[in-house]
XYZ file of C-alpha atoms in Angstrom:
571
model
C 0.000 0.000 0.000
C 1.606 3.420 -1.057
C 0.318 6.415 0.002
C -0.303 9.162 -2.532
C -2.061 12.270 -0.526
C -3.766 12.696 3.006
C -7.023 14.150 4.439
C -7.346 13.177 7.900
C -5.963 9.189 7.917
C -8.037 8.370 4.825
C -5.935 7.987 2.219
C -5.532 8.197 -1.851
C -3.162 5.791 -2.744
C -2.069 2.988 -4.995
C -2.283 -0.978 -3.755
C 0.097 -3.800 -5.422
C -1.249 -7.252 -5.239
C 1.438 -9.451 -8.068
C 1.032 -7.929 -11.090
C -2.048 -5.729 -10.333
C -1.727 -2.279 -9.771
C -4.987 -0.403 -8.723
C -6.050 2.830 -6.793
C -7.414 3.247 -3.275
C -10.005 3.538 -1.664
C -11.140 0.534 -3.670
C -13.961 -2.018 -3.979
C -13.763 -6.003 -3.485
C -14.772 -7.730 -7.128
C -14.495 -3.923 -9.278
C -10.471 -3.285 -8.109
C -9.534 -6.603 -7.046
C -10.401 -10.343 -5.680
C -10.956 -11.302 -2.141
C -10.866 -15.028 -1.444
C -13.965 -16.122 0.510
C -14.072 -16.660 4.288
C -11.794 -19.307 4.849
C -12.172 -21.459 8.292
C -9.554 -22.660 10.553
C -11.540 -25.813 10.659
C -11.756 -26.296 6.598
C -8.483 -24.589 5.469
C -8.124 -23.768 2.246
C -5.881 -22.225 -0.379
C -7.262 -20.200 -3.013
C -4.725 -19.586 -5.553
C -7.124 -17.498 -7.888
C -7.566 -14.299 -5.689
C -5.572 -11.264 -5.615
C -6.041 -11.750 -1.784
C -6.005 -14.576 -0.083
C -7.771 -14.764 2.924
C -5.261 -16.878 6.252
C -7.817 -18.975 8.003
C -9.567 -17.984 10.610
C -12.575 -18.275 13.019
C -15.604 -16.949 13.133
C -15.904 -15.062 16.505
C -18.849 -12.944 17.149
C -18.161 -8.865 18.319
C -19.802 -10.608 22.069
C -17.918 -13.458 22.227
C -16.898 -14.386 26.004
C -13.460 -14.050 26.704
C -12.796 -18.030 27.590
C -13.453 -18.153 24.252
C -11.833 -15.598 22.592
C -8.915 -17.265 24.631
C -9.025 -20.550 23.208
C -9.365 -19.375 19.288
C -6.258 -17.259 20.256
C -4.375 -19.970 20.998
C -5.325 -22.333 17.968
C -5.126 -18.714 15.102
C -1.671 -18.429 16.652
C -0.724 -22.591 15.506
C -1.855 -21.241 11.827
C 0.771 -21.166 9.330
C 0.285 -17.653 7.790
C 3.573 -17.552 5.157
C 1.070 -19.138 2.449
C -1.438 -16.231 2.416
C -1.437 -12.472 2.133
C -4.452 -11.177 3.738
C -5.671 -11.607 7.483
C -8.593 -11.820 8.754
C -8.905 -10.126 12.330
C -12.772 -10.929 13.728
C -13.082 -8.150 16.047
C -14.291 -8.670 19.509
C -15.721 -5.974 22.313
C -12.374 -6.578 24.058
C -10.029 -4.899 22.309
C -7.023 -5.655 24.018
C -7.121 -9.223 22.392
C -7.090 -7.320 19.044
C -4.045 -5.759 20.168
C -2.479 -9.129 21.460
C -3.432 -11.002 18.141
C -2.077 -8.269 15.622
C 1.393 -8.333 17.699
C 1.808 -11.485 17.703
C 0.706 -12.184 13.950
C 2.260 -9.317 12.551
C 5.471 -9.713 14.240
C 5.966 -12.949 12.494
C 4.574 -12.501 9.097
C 3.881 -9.684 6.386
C 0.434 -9.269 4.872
C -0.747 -6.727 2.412
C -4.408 -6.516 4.010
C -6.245 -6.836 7.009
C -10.075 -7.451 6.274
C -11.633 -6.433 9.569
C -14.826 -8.397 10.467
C -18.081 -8.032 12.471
C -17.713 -4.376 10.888
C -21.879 -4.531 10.384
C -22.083 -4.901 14.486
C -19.411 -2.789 15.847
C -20.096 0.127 13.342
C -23.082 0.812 15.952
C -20.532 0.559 18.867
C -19.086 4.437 18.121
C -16.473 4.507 20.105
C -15.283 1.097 19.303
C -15.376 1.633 15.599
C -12.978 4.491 16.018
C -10.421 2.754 18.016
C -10.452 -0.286 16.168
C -9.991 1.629 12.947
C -7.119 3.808 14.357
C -5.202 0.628 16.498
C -4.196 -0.990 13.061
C -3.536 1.735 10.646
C -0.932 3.354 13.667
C -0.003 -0.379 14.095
C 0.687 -0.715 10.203
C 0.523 1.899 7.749
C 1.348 -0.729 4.934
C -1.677 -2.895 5.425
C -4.799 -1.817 3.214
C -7.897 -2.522 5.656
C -10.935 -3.975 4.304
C -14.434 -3.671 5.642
C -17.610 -4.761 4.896
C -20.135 -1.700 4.866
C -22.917 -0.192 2.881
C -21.963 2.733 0.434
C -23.720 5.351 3.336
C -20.615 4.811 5.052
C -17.865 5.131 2.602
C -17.112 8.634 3.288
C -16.623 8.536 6.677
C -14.711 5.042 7.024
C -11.938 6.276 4.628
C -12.132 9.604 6.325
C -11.109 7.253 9.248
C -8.420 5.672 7.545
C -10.494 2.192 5.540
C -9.113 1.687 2.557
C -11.168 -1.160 1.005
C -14.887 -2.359 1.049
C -16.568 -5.545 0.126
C -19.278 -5.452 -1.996
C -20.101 -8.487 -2.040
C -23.294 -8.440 0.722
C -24.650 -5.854 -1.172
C -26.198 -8.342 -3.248
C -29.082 -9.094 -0.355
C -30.239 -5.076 -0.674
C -30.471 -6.496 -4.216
C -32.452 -9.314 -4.149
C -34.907 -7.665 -1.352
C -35.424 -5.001 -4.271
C -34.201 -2.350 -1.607
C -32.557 0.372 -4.075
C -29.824 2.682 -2.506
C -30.498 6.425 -2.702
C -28.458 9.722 -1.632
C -30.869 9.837 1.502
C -30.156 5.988 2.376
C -30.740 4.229 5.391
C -33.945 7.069 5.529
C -34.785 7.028 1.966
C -34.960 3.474 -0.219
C -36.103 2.713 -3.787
C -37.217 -0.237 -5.581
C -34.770 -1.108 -8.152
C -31.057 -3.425 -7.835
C -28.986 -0.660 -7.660
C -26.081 -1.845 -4.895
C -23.511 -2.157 -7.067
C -23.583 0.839 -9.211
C -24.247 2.861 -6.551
C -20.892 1.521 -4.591
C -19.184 2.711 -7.814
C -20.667 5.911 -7.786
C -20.086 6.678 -4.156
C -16.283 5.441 -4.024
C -15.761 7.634 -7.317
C -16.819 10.373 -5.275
C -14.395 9.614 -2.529
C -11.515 9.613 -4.402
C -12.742 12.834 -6.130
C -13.037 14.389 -2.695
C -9.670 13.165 -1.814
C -7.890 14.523 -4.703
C -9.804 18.152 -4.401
C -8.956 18.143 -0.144
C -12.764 18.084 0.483
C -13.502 14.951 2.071
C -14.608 16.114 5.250
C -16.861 18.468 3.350
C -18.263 15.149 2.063
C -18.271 13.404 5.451
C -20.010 16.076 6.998
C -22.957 15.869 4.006
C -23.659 12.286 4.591
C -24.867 12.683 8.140
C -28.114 10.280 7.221
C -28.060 8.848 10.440
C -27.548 8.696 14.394
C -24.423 6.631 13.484
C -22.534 8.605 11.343
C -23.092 11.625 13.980
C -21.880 9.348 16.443
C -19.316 8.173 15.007
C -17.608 11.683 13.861
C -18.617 13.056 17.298
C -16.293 10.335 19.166
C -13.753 11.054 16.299
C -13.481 14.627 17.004
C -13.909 14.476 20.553
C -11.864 11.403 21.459
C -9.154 11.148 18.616
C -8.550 14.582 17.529
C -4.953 14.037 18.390
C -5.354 10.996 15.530
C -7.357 13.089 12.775
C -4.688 15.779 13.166
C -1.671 14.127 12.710
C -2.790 12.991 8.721
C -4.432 16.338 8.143
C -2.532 18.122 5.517
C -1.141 21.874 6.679
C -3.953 24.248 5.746
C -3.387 25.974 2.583
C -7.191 26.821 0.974
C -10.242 28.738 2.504
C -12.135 26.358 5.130
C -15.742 26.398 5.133
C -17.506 25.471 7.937
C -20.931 24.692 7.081
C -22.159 22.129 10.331
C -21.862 22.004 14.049
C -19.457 19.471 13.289
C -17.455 21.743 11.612
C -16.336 23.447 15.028
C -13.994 20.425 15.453
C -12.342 19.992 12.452
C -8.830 18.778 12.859
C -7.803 22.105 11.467
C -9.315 24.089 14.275
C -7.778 21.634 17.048
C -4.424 22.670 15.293
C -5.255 26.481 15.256
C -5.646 26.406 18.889
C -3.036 24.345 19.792
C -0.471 26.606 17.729
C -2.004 29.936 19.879
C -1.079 28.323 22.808
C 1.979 26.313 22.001
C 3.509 28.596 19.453
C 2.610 32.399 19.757
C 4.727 34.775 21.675
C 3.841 38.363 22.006
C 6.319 41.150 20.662
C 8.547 41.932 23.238
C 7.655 45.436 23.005
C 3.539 45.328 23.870
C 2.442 48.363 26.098
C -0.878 48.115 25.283
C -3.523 44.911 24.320
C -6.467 45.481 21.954
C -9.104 43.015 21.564
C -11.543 43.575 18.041
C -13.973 40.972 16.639
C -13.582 39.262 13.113
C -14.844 40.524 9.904
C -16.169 38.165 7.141
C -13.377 39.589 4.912
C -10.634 38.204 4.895
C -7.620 39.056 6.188
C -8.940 40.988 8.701
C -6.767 44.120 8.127
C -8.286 44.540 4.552
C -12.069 44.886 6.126
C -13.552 48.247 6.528
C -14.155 47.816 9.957
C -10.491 46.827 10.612
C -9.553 49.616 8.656
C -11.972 51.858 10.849
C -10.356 50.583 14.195
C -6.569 50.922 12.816
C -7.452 54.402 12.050
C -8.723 54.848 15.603
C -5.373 53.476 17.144
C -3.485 55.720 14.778
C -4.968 58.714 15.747
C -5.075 58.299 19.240
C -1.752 56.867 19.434
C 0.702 58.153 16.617
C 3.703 56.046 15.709
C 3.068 54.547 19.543
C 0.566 52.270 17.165
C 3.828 49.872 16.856
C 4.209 49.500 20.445
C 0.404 47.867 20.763
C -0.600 44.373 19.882
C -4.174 43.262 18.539
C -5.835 39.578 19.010
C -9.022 39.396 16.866
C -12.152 37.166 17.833
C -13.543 34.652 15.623
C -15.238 31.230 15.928
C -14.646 28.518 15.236
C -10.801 29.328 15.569
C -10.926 31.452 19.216
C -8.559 33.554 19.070
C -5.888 35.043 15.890
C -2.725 37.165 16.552
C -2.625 40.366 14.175
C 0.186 38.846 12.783
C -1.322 35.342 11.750
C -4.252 36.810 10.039
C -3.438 35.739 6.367
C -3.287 32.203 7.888
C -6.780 32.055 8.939
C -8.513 31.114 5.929
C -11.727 30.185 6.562
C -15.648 31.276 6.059
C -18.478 30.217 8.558
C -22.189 31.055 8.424
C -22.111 34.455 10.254
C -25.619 34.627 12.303
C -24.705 36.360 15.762
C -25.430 33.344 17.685
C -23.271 31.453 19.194
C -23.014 28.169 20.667
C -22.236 27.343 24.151
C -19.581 25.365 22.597
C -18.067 27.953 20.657
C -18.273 30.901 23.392
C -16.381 28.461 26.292
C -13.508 27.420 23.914
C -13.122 30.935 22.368
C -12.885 32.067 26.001
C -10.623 29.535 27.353
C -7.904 30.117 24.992
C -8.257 33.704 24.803
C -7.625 33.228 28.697
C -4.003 31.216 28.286
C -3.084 33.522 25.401
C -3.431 36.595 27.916
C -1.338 35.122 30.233
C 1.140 35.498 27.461
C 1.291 39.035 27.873
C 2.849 41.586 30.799
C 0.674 41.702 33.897
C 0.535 45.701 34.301
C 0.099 46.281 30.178
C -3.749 47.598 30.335
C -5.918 45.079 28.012
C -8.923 46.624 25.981
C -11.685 45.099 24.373
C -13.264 47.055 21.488
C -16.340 43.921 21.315
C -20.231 43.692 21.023
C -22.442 40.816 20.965
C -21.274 37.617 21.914
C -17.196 38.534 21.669
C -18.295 40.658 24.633
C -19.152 37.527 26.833
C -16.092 35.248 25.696
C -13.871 38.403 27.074
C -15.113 38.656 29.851
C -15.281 34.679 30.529
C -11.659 35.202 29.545
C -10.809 37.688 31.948
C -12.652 35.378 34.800
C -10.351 32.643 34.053
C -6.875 34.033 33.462
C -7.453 37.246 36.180
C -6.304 39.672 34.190
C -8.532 42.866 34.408
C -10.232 43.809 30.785
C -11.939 47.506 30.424
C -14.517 47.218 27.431
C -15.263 50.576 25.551
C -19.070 51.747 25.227
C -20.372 49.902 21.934
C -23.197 51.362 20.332
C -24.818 50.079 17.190
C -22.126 48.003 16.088
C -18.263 48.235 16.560
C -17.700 51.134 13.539
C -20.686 53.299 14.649
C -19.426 57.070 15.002
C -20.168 56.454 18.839
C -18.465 53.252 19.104
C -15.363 54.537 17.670
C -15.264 57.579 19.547
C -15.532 55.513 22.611
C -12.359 53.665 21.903
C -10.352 56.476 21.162
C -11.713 58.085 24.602
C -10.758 54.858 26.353
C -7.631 55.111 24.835
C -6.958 58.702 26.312
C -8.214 57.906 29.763
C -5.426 55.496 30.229
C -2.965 58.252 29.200
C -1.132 55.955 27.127
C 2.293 57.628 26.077
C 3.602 55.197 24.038
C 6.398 56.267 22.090
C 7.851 54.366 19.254
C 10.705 55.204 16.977
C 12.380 53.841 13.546
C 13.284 50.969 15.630
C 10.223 49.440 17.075
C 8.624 50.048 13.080
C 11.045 48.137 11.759
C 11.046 45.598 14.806
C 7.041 44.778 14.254
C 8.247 44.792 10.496
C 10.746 41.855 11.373
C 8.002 40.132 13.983
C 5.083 39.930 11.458
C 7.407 37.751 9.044
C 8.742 36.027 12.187
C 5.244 34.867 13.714
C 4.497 33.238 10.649
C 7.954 30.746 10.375
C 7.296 30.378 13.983
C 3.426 29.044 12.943
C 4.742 26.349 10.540
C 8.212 25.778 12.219
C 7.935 26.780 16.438
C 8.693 29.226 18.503
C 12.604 30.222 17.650
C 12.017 29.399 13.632
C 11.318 33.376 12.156
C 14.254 34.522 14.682
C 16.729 31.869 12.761
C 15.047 32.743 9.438
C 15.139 36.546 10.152
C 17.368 37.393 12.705
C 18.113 41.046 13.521
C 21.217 41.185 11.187
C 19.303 39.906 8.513
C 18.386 42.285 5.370
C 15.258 42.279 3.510
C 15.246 42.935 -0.466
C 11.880 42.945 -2.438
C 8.622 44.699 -2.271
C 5.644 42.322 -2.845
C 7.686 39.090 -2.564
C 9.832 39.372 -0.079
C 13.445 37.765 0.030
C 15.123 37.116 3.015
C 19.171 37.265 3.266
C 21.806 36.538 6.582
C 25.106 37.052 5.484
C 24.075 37.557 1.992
C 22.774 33.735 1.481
C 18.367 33.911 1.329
C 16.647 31.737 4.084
C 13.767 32.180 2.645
C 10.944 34.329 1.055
C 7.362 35.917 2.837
C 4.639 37.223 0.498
C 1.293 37.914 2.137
C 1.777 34.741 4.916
C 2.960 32.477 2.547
C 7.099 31.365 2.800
C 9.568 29.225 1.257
C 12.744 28.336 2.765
C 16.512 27.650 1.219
C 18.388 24.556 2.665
C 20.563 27.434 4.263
C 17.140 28.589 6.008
C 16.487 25.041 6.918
C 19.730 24.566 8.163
C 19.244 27.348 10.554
C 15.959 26.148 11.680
C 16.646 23.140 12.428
C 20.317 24.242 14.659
C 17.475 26.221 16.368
C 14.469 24.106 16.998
C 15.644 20.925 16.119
C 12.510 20.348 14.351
C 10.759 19.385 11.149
C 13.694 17.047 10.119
C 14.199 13.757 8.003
C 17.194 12.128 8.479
C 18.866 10.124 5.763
C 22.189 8.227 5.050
C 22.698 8.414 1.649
C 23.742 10.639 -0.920
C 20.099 13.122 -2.105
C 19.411 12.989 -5.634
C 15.810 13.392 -6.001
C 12.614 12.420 -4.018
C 13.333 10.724 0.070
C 11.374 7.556 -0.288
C 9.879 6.036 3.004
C 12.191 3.228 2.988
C 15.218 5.408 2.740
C 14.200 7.630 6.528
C 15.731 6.980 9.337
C 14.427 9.308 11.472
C 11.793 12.329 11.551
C 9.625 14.264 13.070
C 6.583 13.642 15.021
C 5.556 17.016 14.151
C 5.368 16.844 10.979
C 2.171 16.683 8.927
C 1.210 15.950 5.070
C 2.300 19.056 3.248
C 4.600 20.746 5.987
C 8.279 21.938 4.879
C 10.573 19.996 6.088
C 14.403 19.863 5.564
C 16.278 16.803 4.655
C 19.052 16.133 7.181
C 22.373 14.035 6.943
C 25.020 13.845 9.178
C 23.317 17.023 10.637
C 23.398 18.856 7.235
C 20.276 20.052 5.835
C 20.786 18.731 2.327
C 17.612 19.284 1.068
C 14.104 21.014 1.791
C 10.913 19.453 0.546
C 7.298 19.171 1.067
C 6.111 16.123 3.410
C 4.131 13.277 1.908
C 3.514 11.753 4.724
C 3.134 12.424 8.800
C 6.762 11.958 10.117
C 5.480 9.273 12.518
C 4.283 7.574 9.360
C 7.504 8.017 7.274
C 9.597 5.861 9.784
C 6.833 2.905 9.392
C 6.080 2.962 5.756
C 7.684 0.470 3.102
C 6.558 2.075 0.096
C 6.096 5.445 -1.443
C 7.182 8.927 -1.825
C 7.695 10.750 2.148
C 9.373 13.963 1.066
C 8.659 15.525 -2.037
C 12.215 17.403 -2.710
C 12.235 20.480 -4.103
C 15.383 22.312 -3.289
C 19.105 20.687 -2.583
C 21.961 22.015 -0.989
C-alpha cells in the first residue's frame, strides 16, 4: 500500500497485489479479488484471488473471553507464510485485538487486514474508532478492508479504511431495496447496490484529490451513526485526525456544528497556545472581533479601528498588539491573520460550545502578555461575553469601551479612542520598534509552521530584507527564505538554521540526495510533521535538502513504500 495524498488518515493511494496495480479507496470484485471466508476448521488455499484470505474463526463482536482465549491460541498454531491477507474478527475486548495483531504481525507480512463483524461494531461508536485507528498506527502498509454499505464510505476512509466488500450488497439487491443519496432514511425499488458503490467510491476519491472529504463526510450525516461516530472522532481522537491532516493551505468552510472540530481548528488552537509569543515590546492589548473579509486588516471595519489606534496613538501604534475574535478558531494574533482562511455562516449566535472554547484560549493567550500592560476590548455581541469569561479565568482585568450600534458606529469609535486617552497611554515608538514589528510579522508566521525560535533563525536582527511584494530574506548575503502575504519558502541554508534552532521538522537520511526521500530510505523524523509541511532533509546534521512532506513523520519511519518527502530544493 503506497500512500499518494492525506485528508485526515483516509488515504488516496495505490495498492500492489502481483502484477495488479490499482487505486485506493477501492472495492472487493471492481479493483480486485478477495478469497472467501476461509475457516480454521476447513483450510483452504485459493490460488485465484488477488487476496487470499489466512484462516480464521468466526468469533462474534460478544464473544466471552474463555473463548476468545481458546481461538487465540489455535489462530496463533496457523501457518500464515502461504497467504497475504488476514482476517482479524473483532471482539468488544479490544485488548485481544491488540495481542493477536502483535503477535501475527510480528511474524509474518500481509498486504491486508479485512476487519470483520464491521456490520455490528459500526453501531458501537467509540469502538469503531479505536479499532480503525489501532491498526492503521499499528501498520501503515496494510490496506484494511471492511464490509459496509456505500452510506458509510465517506466517513470510514475519512477514518483511515481503505477497502470495502461489496459483495453483501447483493441481499439489498435481491430484497429489491434500491440505494439512494438519503439511504438508510430514503430506499427505492430497483437493484442498484452495485452501481451505486461505484458511484459513491468515485466520489471519494474525487473528494480526496480536491482536499474536500470532510466536506463530504459532513454531508452524509443520514443517520444517528454517522453523527456518532464523527462526534467520538473529534472528541476522542482529535490528536489521531490531526496528525494525517494536511497543513492548511485553501479557505475552510464550515458549514455544520461538526465543523467546530475539524482537525484544522484543534491545530489552530493548539499553535495559539503552544507557538505564539507576544512582541517583546507590547504596552498596550487590543481586543476587536472578526470581519467576514478576509484578512482581517483589509475589512472596513479593521480599517476603521486601525485608524482609531493611529490617531489616538501616533507612531506609539507599533508598540500595541491586537488579538481578533472569531469562531470557530478562538482567538488570531494580528500577525497570523493571512493564515486564517476560513468562512463560517455568520448569524450572531453562538453556541455554548463555541463561546467556552473561544474564552478559554483567549484566557491562556493573555497570560502570554505583561501583567501591568492595560488590556482593551473594542467587542459587542457575543465577543463581549467570551472576554469577559476570559478575563474570569486568566485574572487579568479587561476595560470594554461603550459599543453602540455596532463596533464602527461614530459612537463606538469615539468611545475607543476616549478609552484610549483615559489610560494616558504615552507610548512612544521610533524607527526601531517600526522596523522591529516589520521583522516580527514575518517572524510569527515561520514560527506558525516551524515553532517558537524558527522566524528569529530565518530573520534574525542582522538579517536584510530585499523585495517589495515578494519578499526575500538574506543573513550574510545567502536567502533563508521568502514571505509574500503569509505564505514562505525556505533555502536549505534557512532550513539549516531552523533546524540548529528548533531541532525540528527534520528527516534524516544516510545516503547521498538525488531526487525524491522515499519512506524506505528515513531513518528518522519528526513527530511534528504533517502531510504538506516543509521539512528539511538532514544528513550527518546537514540540511541537504528542503521538501514538502508526503507523509506524517510518525508515518515516514513505518512505511515500506512510497514517496515521504517531495524534494524540491538541494543544498
Amino acid at each position: 500500500m503506497e500512500t499518494l495524498k492525506h485528508e485526515g488518515p483516509g488515504r488516496l493511494g495505490v495498492g500492489r497485489v502481483n502484477d495488479k496495480v490499482f487505486k485506493t479507496p477501492a472495492l472487493v470484485n471492481v479493483d480486485f479479488t478477495l478469497s472467501p471466508f476461509n475457516s480454521y476448521f476447513y483450510p483452504k488455499d485459493f490460488g485465484e484471488y488477488d487476496f487470499n484470505l489466512a484462516p480464521s474463526i468466526p468469533l462474534s463482536f460478544y464473544t466471552p473471553r474463555d473463548i476468545i482465549e481458546k481461538a487465540l491460541k489455535r489462530l496463533y498454531e496457523v501457518d500464515y507464510s502461504r497467504f497475504n491477507a488476514l482476517y482479524l474478527p473483532v471482539v468488544r475486548d479490544l485488548k485481544y485485538i491488540n495481542e493477536f495483531l502483535e503477535e501475527v504481525l510480528s511474524r509474518e507480512s500481509f498486504g491486508a487486514v479485512y476487519i470483520g463483524n464491521s456490520k455490528i461494531f459500526v453501531k458501537e461508536y467509540r469502538k469503531f474508532v479505536e479499532v480503525i485507528r489501532l491498526i492503521r498506527e499499528k501498520d501503515p502498509n496494510l490496506m484494511l478492508i471492511i464490509d459496509l454499505e456505500p452510506f458509510f464510505y465517506p466517513l470510514a476512509v475519512y477514518l483511515g479504511i481503505d477497502a470495502f466488500d461489496t459483495r453483501s450488497l447483493k441481499l439489498y439487491d435481491f430484497h429489491k431495496k434500491g440505494f439512494t443519496q438519503f439511504s438508510p432514511i430514503l430506499w427505492k425499488e430497483e437493484e442498484n447496490s452495485l452501481e451505486f458503490a461505484k458511484n459513491v467510491i468515485g466520489f471519494v476519491r474525487k473528494a480526496l484529490e480536491e482536499s474536500k472529504l470532510r466536506y463530504l463526510v459532513e454531508n452524509f450525516f443520514y443517520s444517528q451513526v454517522h453523527a456518532g461516530i464523527l462526534r467520538i472522532a473529534d472528541k476522542e481522537h482529535s490528536d489521531y485526525l490531526e496528525k494525517y491532516t494536511p497543513i492548511q493551505k485553501d479557505i475552510v468552510y464550515f458549514i455544520s456544528d461538526a465543523s467546530q472540530n475539524r482537525p484544522e481548528v484543534i491545530r489552530w488552537r493548539q499553535r495559539v497556545v503552544e507557538r505564539f509569543t507576544p512582541p517583546e515590546n507590547v504596552e498596550a492589548l487590543f481586543l476587536f472581533p472578526c470581519s467576514a473579509k478576509k484578512p482581517y486588516s483589509h475589512s472596513r471595519s479593521h480599517t476603521l479601528y486601525r485608524k482609531a489606534l493611529k490617531e489616538s496613538l501616533g507612531n506609539g501604534i507599533y508598540k500595541v498588539h491586537e488579538l481578533i475574535l472569531t469562531s470557530p478558531f478562538g482567538v488570531v494574533p494580528r500577525e497570523w491573520e493571512w493564515l486564517a482562511k476560513y468562512d463560517i455562516v455568520v448569524t450572531g449566535h453562538w453556541s455554548e460550545e463555541e463561546i467556552s472554547s473561544a474564552a478559554e484560549l483567549l484566557a491562556k493567550t493573555l497570560e502570554k502578555y505583561p501583567n501591568h500592560i492595560p488590556i482593551i476590548a473594542h467587542l459587542d455581541e457575543t465577543y463581549v461575553e467570551v472576554a469577559e469569561r476570559a478575563s474570569e479565568i486568566s485574572e487579568r482585568e479587561i476595560v470594554f469601551t461603550k459599543v453602540k450600534n455596532g463596533t464602527i458606529s461614530r459612537k463606538s469609535l469615539d468611545s475607543l479612542k476616549e478609552t484610549i486617552r483615559e489610560f494616558d497611554l504615552e507610548l512612544r515608538a521610533g524607527k526601531e520598534d517600526r522596523i522591529y514589528r516589520f521583522y516580527e510579522n514575518i517572524r510569527k508566521v515561520f514560527d506558525f509552521y516551524f515553532g517558537v525560535g524558527a522566524g528569529d533563525a530565518v530573520l534574525p536582527e542582522s538579517a536584510k530584507i530585499t523585495g517589495s511584494k515578494m519578499l526575500r530574506i538574506l543573513v550574510d548575503k545567502q536567502q533563508t527564505g521568502t514571505y509574500q502575504d503569509g505564505v514562505i519558502s525556505v533555502t536549505p541554508f534557512g532550513m539549516q538554521r531552523i533546524y540548529e534552532a528548533t531541532k525540528s521538522y527534520y528527516v534524516k537520511i544516510d545516503f547521498d540526495l538525488r531526487g525524491d526521500v522515499f519512506a524506505i530510505g528515513v531513518n528518522e523524523a519528526d513527530a511534528k510533521i504533517r502531510p504538506d509541511d516543509i521539512v528539511g532533509v538532514v544528513r550527518d546534521e546537514k540540511v541537504v535538502g528542503v521538501g514538502k512532506a508526503v507523509l506524517s513523520g510518525e508515518e515516514m519511519i513505518k512505511a515500506r513504500r512510497g514517496i515521504a518527502v517531495k524534494v524540491r530544493k538541494k543544498a
